[in-house]
Short mmCIF file of C-alpha atoms in Angstrom, two decimals:
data_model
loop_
_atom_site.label_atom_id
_atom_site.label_comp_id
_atom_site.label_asym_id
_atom_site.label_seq_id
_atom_site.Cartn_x
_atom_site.Cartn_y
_atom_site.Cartn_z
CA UNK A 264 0.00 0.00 0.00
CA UNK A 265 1.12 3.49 -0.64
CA UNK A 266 -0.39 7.33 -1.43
CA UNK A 267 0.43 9.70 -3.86
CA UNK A 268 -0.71 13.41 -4.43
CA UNK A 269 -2.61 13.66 -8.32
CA UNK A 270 -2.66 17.64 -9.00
CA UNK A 271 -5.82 16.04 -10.65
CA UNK A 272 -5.92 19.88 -12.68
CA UNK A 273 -2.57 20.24 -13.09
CA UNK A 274 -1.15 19.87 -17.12
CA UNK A 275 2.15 18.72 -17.70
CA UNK A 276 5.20 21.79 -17.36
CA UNK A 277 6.97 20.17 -20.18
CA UNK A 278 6.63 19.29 -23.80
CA UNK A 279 8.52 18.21 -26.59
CA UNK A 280 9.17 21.85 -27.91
CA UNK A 281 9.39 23.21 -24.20
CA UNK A 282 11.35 22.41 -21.41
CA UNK A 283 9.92 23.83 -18.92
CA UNK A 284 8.45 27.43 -17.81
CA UNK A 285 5.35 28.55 -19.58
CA UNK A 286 4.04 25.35 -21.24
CA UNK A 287 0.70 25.37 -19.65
CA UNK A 288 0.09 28.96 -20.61
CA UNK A 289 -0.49 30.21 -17.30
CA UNK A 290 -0.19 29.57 -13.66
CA UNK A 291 -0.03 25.90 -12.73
CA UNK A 292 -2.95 24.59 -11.16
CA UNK A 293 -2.48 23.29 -7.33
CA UNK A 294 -5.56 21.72 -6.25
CA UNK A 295 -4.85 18.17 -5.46
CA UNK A 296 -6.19 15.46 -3.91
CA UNK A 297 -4.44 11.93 -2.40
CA UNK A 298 -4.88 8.74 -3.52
CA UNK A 299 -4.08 5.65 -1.84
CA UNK A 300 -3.56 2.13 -3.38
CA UNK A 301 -3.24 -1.41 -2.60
CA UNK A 302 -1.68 -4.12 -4.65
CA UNK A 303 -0.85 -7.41 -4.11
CA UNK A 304 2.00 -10.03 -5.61
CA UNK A 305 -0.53 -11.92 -7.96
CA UNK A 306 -1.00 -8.21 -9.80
CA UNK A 307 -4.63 -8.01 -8.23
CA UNK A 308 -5.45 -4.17 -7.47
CA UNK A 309 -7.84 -2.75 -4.71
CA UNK A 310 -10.47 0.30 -5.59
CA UNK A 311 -8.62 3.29 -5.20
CA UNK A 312 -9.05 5.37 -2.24
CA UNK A 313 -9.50 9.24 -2.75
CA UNK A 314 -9.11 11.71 0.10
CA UNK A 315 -10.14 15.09 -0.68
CA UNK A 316 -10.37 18.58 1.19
CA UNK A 317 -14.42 18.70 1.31
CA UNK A 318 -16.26 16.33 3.32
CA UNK A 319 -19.36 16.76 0.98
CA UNK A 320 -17.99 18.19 -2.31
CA UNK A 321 -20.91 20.06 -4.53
CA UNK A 322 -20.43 17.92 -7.39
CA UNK A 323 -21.49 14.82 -5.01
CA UNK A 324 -25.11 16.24 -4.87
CA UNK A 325 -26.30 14.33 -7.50
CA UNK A 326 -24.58 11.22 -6.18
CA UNK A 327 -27.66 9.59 -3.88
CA UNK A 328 -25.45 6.76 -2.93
CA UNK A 329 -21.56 6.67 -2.31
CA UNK A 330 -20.78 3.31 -2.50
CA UNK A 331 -21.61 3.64 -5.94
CA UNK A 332 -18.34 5.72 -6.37
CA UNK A 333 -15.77 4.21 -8.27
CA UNK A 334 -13.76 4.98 -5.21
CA UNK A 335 -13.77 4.61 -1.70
CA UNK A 336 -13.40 8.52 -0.44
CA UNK A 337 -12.56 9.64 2.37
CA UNK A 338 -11.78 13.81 3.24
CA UNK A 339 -9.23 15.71 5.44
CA UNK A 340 -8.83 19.47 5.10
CA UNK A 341 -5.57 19.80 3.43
CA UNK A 342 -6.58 16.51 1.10
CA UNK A 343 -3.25 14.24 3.03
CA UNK A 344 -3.68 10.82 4.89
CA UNK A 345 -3.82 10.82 8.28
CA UNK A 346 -3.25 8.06 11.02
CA UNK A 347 -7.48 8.09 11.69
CA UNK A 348 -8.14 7.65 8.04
CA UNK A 349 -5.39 4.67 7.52
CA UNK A 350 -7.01 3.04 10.74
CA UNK A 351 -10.73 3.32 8.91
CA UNK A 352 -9.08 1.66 5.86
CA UNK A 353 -7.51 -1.19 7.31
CA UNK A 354 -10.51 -1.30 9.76
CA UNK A 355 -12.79 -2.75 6.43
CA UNK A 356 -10.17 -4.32 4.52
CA UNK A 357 -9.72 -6.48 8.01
CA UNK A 358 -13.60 -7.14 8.07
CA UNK A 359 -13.42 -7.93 4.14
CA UNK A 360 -10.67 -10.81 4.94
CA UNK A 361 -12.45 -11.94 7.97
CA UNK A 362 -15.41 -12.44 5.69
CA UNK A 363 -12.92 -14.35 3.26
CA UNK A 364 -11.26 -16.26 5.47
CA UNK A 365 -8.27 -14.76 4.31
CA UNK A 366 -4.83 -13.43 6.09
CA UNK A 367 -2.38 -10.77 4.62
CA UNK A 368 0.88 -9.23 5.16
CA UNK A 369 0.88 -5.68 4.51
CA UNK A 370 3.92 -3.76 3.17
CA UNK A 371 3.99 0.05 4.00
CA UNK A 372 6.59 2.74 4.33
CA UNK A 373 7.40 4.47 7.51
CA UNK A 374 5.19 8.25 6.81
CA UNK A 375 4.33 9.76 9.85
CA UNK A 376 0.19 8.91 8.88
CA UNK A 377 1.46 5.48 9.62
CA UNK A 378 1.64 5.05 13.28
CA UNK A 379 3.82 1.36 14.58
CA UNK A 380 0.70 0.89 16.71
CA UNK A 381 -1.36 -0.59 13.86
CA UNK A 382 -0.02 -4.24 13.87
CA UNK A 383 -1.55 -4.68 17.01
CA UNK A 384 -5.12 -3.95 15.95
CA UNK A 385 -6.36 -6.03 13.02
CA UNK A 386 -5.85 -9.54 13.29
CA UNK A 387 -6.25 -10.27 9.61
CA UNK A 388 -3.48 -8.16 8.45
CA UNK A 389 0.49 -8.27 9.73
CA UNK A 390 1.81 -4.94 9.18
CA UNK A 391 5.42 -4.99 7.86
CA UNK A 392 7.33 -1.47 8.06
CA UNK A 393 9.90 -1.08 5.62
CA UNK A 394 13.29 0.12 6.41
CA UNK A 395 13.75 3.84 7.03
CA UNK A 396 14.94 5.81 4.07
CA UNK A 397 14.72 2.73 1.80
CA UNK A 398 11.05 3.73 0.09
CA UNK A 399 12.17 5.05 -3.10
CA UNK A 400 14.23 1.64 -3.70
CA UNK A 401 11.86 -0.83 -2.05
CA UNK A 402 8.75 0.16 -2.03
CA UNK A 403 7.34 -2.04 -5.11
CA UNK A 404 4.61 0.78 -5.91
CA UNK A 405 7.29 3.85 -6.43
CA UNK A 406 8.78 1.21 -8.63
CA UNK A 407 6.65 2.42 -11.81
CA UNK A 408 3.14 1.65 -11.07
CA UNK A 409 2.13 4.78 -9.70
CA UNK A 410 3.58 6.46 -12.74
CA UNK A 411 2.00 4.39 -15.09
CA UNK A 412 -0.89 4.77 -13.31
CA UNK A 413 -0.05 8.90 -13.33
CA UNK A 414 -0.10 8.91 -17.21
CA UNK A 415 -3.04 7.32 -17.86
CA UNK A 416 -4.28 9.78 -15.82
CA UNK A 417 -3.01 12.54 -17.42
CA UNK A 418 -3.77 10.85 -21.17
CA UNK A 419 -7.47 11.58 -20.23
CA UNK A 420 -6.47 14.95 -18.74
CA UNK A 421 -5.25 15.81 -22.55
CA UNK A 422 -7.89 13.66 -24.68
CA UNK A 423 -10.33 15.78 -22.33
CA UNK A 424 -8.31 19.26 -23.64
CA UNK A 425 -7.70 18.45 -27.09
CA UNK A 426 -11.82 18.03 -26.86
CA UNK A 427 -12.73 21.24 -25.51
CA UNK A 428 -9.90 23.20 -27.04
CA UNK A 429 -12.38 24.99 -29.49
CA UNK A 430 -14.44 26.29 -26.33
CA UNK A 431 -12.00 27.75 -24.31
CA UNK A 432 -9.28 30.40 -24.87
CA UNK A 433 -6.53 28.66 -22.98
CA UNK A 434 -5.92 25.36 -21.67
CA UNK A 435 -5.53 26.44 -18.48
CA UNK A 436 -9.11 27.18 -18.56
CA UNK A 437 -10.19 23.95 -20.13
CA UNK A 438 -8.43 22.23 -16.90
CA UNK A 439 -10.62 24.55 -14.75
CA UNK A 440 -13.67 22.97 -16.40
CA UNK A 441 -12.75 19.86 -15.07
CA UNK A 442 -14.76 18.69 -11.67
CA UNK A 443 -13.44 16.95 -8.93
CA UNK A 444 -15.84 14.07 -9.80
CA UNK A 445 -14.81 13.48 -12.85
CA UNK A 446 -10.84 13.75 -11.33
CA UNK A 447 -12.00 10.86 -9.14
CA UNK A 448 -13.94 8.91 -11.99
CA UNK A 449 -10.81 9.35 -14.43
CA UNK A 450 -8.14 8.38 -11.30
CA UNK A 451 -10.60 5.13 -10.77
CA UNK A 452 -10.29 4.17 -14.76
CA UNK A 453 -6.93 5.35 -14.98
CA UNK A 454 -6.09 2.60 -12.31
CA UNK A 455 -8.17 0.09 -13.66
CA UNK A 456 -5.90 0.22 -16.72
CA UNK A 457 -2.21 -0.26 -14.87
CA UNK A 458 -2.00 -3.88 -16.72
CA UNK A 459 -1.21 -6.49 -14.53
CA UNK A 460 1.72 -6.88 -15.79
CA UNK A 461 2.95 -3.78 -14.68
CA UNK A 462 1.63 -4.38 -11.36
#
């Protein structure tokens, strides 16, 4: 399991004419949003879980029923994991496993959101902390499967520009078009299609 931030607004500061600077034609966008994933050795994923800033965002009004997210979402006012949201997570996925009859070892990196005294409280799941300042080299999802899963986020960032590129002046303002539903909708599907190969 690990989280990463998706500036879920955010288009890329480089291109292939560009290095850097003013590719995005204006000021790049900083709303973001966390998303948390699970993985296992078989290449089996989990839904992706989205914590955002809003506890009720506006463009959930027309959702009647949450579990019918393609996410499980969870909120926190700067949008970060936090030790009481981890402990919710692991709270179901222990219930899920008990209903499975199923055990698991869980590999996760020493953040601060990840407090030691979690092994003690689900019996389903043994907790395995890796080795302090060995993430970027051991952690299996830093690895390449959150940045595959990244750019197939962004690939329906800039299929959803391209589209709307005849309605709006900039791009910039395209990107402001885009909800933070249809962030979380796109950052479901754009998991969904890390192959399991990859994973």
């Amino acid at each position: 399991m690990d989280e990463t931030g998706q500036f879920f607004r955010a288009l890329p500061n480089k291109s292939l004419s560009q290095a850097s600077g003013n590719c995005t034609g204006g000021k790049r966008s900083k709303e973001r949003l966390t998303c948390a994933v699970f993985v296992n050795a078989s290449g089996d994923k989990e839904k992706p879980i989205i914590i955002g800033k809003s506890a009720n965002p506006q463009c959930f009004r027309g959702v009647s029923d949450r579990a019918t997210l393609p996410c499980k979402y969870f909120s926190q006012p700067k949008a970060w994991m936090e030790s009481d949201i981890l402990t919710e997570i692991l709270r179901k996925l222990n219930a899920q496993l008990r209903r499975e009859k199923r055990t698991i070892v869980l590999l996760i990196d020493n953040a601060p959101c990840h407090p030691e005294d979690l092994n003690d409280k689900f019996p389903q799941i043994k907790i395995v902390f890796l080795p302090k300042n060995t993430t970027s080299r051991l952690q299996p999802l830093d690895l390449g499967i959150i940045q595959t899963f990244k750019l197939k986020y962004y690939k329906r960032l800039l299929t959803h520009v391209v589209n709307k590129v005849d309605d709006c002046s900039t791009a910039s303002a395209v990107c402001k078009s885009v909800d933070f539903l249809q962030a979380i909708t796109w950052t479901a599907m754009a998991w969904n299609d890390v192959p399991k190969s990859t994973v």
